[in-house]
XYZ file of C-alpha atoms in Angstrom:
347
model
C 18.637 234.420 78.452
C 17.228 231.031 79.330
C 17.224 229.528 82.796
C 19.587 226.698 81.785
C 22.331 229.281 81.311
C 22.142 230.275 84.976
C 24.670 228.991 87.476
C 23.416 228.203 90.955
C 25.909 230.490 92.670
C 27.858 233.619 91.865
C 31.635 233.506 92.041
C 32.996 233.965 95.583
C 34.077 237.514 96.385
C 37.715 236.449 96.855
C 37.919 235.521 93.168
C 37.513 239.212 92.299
C 40.476 240.141 94.518
C 42.888 239.386 91.654
C 43.662 243.126 91.082
C 45.083 243.359 94.602
C 48.101 241.339 93.438
C 49.322 244.554 91.827
C 50.029 246.077 95.277
C 52.934 243.803 96.327
C 54.237 243.861 92.760
C 54.531 247.655 92.819
C 56.226 247.656 96.234
C 58.696 245.069 94.944
C 59.390 247.234 91.903
C 60.179 250.306 94.008
C 62.729 248.417 96.124
C 64.486 246.483 93.367
C 63.899 248.536 90.221
C 65.237 247.177 86.947
C 63.298 244.385 85.318
C 60.975 244.053 88.334
C 59.184 247.162 87.033
C 57.989 245.017 84.131
C 56.217 242.593 86.482
C 53.030 244.684 86.696
C 52.462 244.955 82.918
C 53.544 241.336 82.434
C 50.983 240.221 84.998
C 48.213 242.469 83.659
C 48.764 241.936 79.962
C 50.673 238.705 79.387
C 49.832 236.381 82.288
C 46.111 237.251 82.280
C 45.915 236.807 78.496
C 47.612 233.403 78.727
C 45.102 232.402 81.409
C 42.282 233.552 79.142
C 43.540 231.159 76.463
C 43.953 228.293 78.918
C 40.651 228.606 80.784
C 37.638 227.562 78.720
C 34.968 230.169 77.998
C 31.654 229.716 79.783
C 28.329 231.442 79.196
C 26.975 230.315 82.563
C 25.673 233.362 84.417
C 24.624 233.824 88.046
C 20.929 234.199 88.682
C 20.368 237.975 88.297
C 17.735 237.777 91.029
C 20.091 236.089 93.464
C 19.663 237.174 97.072
C 23.330 236.560 97.889
C 24.753 239.090 100.340
C 27.016 241.359 98.274
C 28.782 243.001 101.240
C 32.196 241.435 100.572
C 31.981 242.225 96.853
C 31.358 245.864 97.752
C 34.095 245.795 100.400
C 36.652 245.114 97.665
C 35.577 248.367 96.026
C 35.586 250.322 99.280
C 39.157 249.481 100.300
C 40.776 250.055 96.917
C 40.847 253.903 97.072
C 43.063 253.743 100.177
C 45.318 251.112 98.593
C 45.649 253.125 95.395
C 46.389 256.294 97.375
C 49.211 254.482 99.182
C 50.579 252.986 95.956
C 50.639 256.245 94.002
C 52.235 258.362 96.687
C 54.627 255.640 97.774
C 55.784 255.513 94.148
C 56.197 259.285 94.070
C 58.208 259.102 97.293
C 60.324 256.304 95.818
C 61.122 258.079 92.532
C 61.887 261.292 94.439
C 64.039 259.734 97.175
C 65.526 256.366 96.182
C 68.991 256.747 94.707
C 69.005 253.282 93.119
C 66.268 254.218 90.631
C 67.462 255.826 87.397
C 65.341 258.455 85.639
C 64.106 255.827 83.174
C 63.216 253.453 85.988
C 61.264 256.291 87.637
C 59.345 256.974 84.424
C 58.533 253.312 83.757
C 57.554 252.764 87.403
C 55.030 255.605 87.221
C 53.765 254.260 83.889
C 53.220 250.876 85.548
C 51.359 252.611 88.368
C 49.314 254.543 85.815
C 48.314 251.254 84.222
C 47.010 250.120 87.627
C 45.254 253.439 88.258
C 43.502 253.054 84.908
C 42.839 249.326 84.720
C 41.901 248.822 88.369
C 41.193 252.236 89.905
C 38.989 253.594 87.133
C 37.268 250.215 86.699
C 36.427 250.188 90.413
C 35.376 253.850 90.189
C 33.063 252.947 87.316
C 31.321 250.396 89.506
C 31.131 252.774 92.484
C 29.669 255.680 90.511
C 26.759 253.474 89.451
C 25.786 252.900 93.095
C 23.026 254.956 94.728
C 24.990 255.772 97.887
C 26.573 259.243 98.014
C 29.499 257.763 99.961
C 30.239 255.348 97.125
C 30.016 258.161 94.589
C 32.537 260.050 96.730
C 34.867 257.041 96.565
C 34.439 257.009 92.792
C 35.323 260.704 92.647
C 38.400 260.133 94.804
C 39.605 257.423 92.437
C 38.909 259.575 89.376
C 40.664 262.480 91.081
C 43.846 260.407 91.169
C 43.632 260.382 87.375
C 42.586 264.078 87.190
C 39.530 262.928 85.267
C 36.689 263.610 87.681
C 34.254 264.772 85.000
C 34.101 261.173 83.769
C 31.367 260.460 86.330
C 29.090 263.149 84.901
C 29.866 262.231 81.316
C 29.466 258.520 81.847
C 26.223 258.561 83.826
C 24.396 261.462 82.194
C 25.699 261.386 78.616
C 27.235 258.055 77.656
C 24.514 255.786 79.024
C 21.814 257.947 77.472
C 23.333 258.363 74.026
C 25.551 255.282 73.593
C 25.612 254.061 70.011
C 24.586 257.453 68.603
C 26.358 260.475 67.141
C 25.569 262.343 70.379
C 27.930 260.072 72.320
C 31.577 260.958 71.808
C 32.672 257.765 73.577
C 31.128 255.500 70.923
C 34.031 254.877 68.540
C 33.078 255.300 64.887
C 33.542 252.500 62.376
C 37.080 252.639 60.894
C 38.096 255.338 63.380
C 41.582 254.654 64.747
C 42.171 254.752 68.472
C 44.474 257.759 68.121
C 41.825 259.783 66.245
C 39.265 258.644 68.828
C 41.497 259.698 71.729
C 42.126 263.176 70.348
C 38.410 263.624 69.691
C 37.039 262.195 72.934
C 39.193 264.074 75.458
C 37.857 267.594 74.725
C 34.395 266.345 73.687
C 33.736 264.529 76.971
C 34.884 267.441 79.096
C 32.647 269.787 77.103
C 29.582 267.515 77.226
C 30.022 266.880 80.975
C 30.223 270.620 81.672
C 27.180 271.346 79.513
C 25.192 268.598 81.205
C 25.924 269.913 84.693
C 25.245 273.557 83.823
C 21.946 272.600 82.168
C 20.978 270.514 85.197
C 21.690 273.436 87.540
C 19.789 275.915 85.368
C 16.701 273.693 85.520
C 16.629 274.051 89.316
C 17.383 277.771 89.239
C 21.085 277.624 90.144
C 24.079 279.098 88.370
C 26.931 276.999 87.048
C 29.194 278.483 89.740
C 27.010 277.100 92.527
C 28.785 274.678 94.857
C 26.283 271.986 93.890
C 28.141 271.794 90.600
C 30.283 268.637 91.041
C 33.066 270.254 89.007
C 34.039 272.004 92.247
C 34.571 268.582 93.794
C 36.404 267.285 90.724
C 38.731 270.295 90.763
C 39.334 270.194 94.516
C 40.319 266.513 94.475
C 42.681 267.002 91.532
C 44.368 269.966 93.255
C 44.549 268.064 96.550
C 46.422 265.145 94.965
C 48.706 267.493 93.044
C 49.509 269.292 96.309
C 50.422 266.012 98.014
C 52.627 265.156 95.036
C 54.400 268.502 95.395
C 54.897 268.091 99.149
C 56.447 264.649 98.614
C 58.501 265.246 95.486
C 58.343 268.891 94.487
C 57.943 269.699 90.814
C 59.305 266.274 89.899
C 56.600 264.693 92.063
C 53.896 266.650 90.221
C 55.368 265.595 86.880
C 55.361 261.944 87.931
C 51.785 262.194 89.202
C 50.663 263.743 85.919
C 52.462 261.003 84.008
C 50.663 258.182 85.793
C 47.350 260.061 85.441
C 47.856 260.314 81.682
C 48.547 256.578 81.409
C 45.422 255.912 83.507
C 43.233 258.030 81.219
C 44.815 256.343 78.208
C 43.718 252.964 79.575
C 40.210 254.252 80.277
C 39.777 255.559 76.753
C 41.229 252.396 75.205
C 38.542 250.443 77.059
C 35.898 252.934 75.916
C 37.133 252.573 72.347
C 36.850 248.791 72.481
C 33.462 248.623 74.171
C 31.293 250.157 71.434
C 33.480 250.326 68.335
C 31.346 250.617 65.194
C 28.047 249.798 66.918
C 24.997 252.026 66.472
C 21.411 252.358 67.700
C 18.673 252.974 65.150
C 16.789 256.259 65.039
C 13.086 255.419 65.132
C 10.222 257.170 63.338
C 9.267 259.075 66.513
C 12.655 260.790 66.532
C 13.961 258.756 69.472
C 16.676 256.137 69.453
C 15.816 252.509 70.021
C 16.357 251.264 73.604
C 19.871 250.133 74.454
C 20.153 246.370 74.006
C 22.977 243.866 74.600
C 23.964 243.975 70.927
C 24.935 247.649 71.256
C 28.091 246.756 73.241
C 30.921 244.323 72.633
C 30.902 241.393 75.057
C 33.807 239.225 76.251
C 33.273 236.107 78.372
C 36.981 235.480 79.017
C 37.385 234.266 82.574
C 40.727 235.601 83.837
C 40.395 239.111 82.425
C 36.834 239.348 83.760
C 38.104 238.505 87.236
C 40.849 241.111 86.922
C 38.414 243.754 85.659
C 35.475 242.776 87.902
C 33.324 241.779 84.915
C 33.803 245.053 83.030
C 34.008 242.972 79.850
C 30.381 241.873 80.321
C 29.592 245.304 78.961
C 26.572 244.214 76.974
C 24.647 243.431 80.131
C 25.978 246.509 81.919
C 24.381 248.797 79.334
C 21.208 246.749 79.178
C 20.947 246.811 83.007
C 23.144 249.672 84.328
C 22.037 249.171 87.944
C 23.066 245.512 88.092
C 25.951 244.807 90.493
C 29.156 243.532 88.915
C 29.057 239.968 90.358
C 25.554 239.506 88.912
C 26.279 240.679 85.360
C 25.102 238.264 82.701
C 27.108 236.642 79.928
C 25.799 236.557 76.368
C 26.651 234.325 73.445
C 27.180 235.438 69.860
C 23.461 235.161 69.107
C 22.719 237.885 71.637
C 25.686 240.274 71.510
C 28.808 240.820 69.378
C 31.795 238.975 70.859
C 35.349 240.256 71.197
C 37.834 237.633 70.014
C 40.083 238.225 73.039
C 39.908 239.784 76.502
C 40.620 243.487 77.062
C 44.367 243.111 77.818
C 45.091 241.732 74.337
C 42.465 243.899 72.644
C 44.105 247.005 74.142
C 47.417 246.011 72.588
C 45.717 245.381 69.237
C 43.886 248.729 69.213
C 47.250 250.521 69.241
C 47.953 249.094 65.760
C 45.125 250.504 63.598
C 45.693 248.247 60.585
C 45.683 245.127 62.766
C 42.658 246.402 64.694
C 40.619 246.826 61.504
C 41.691 243.421 60.250
C 40.544 241.784 63.489
C 37.387 243.793 64.155
C 35.905 244.921 60.833
């Protein structure tokens, strides 16, 4: 990337606070029910997509060597676990206690919350798990625990980043593979590969897989802890609602995974190793509004090329450097649910 494509300054931290708009929307939905429950998906899918069409694409990137203090960018990540905790369990209290919400309103409210848990919570967790601090990894695990998908940290860091674009990576969607086939394949495959990776790691240092240094203990504890809170607040119905939003969250995570590497492969070299991961091994999207909502998750080409780079410093690539998605993730997620349309757009 040439110097003329650098912007002098990175976007201010407040511009990445767009996901926090979901909080008042969800509270509004619990009090009024009805059509207000649609406000969260309308904001996340429709409004953001319209903004993507209105705001012109730019390939200007911040200087990756910028010495800007990133404290406030990190602070956004640090406070979200508490906000998400409040949102989820307030929703469970609402659907368990508020008489004005019908059963269908309860279900759709938890689905809306699950969308937020997936689109915001797991996206923030993804950024946190890439940090070196153990405290930030704990925050990532807490967020993933609210989706009962803690093993994602192991799978993502130790498997996906190593084997992306190869047959060894379950998360790399195969060419012509539908999302539904991908989803059914990736759920058990990722759990299995994460478990194998951790047990192998422990064996190398002379520990058994049952040792408390196995992070699966942490993953399991957090999942049980949140299920217990759900039961205390809403009984069996509370657990069911928590599981429902967790499923929707995981669905959103895997839809993003499906989009990010669909059909892309790394070459196997003569020495038996795969070529280094380059920007062209991930789909890139420079759409402004959806990148603000998803804290630059769509700049996935640079994330895989430089996994340690902080989200406000991620670089944008043009179509000479990386394959470009025609739309931002919100619209691409909708498209991936229609396999024939997906293939027509992507292939």
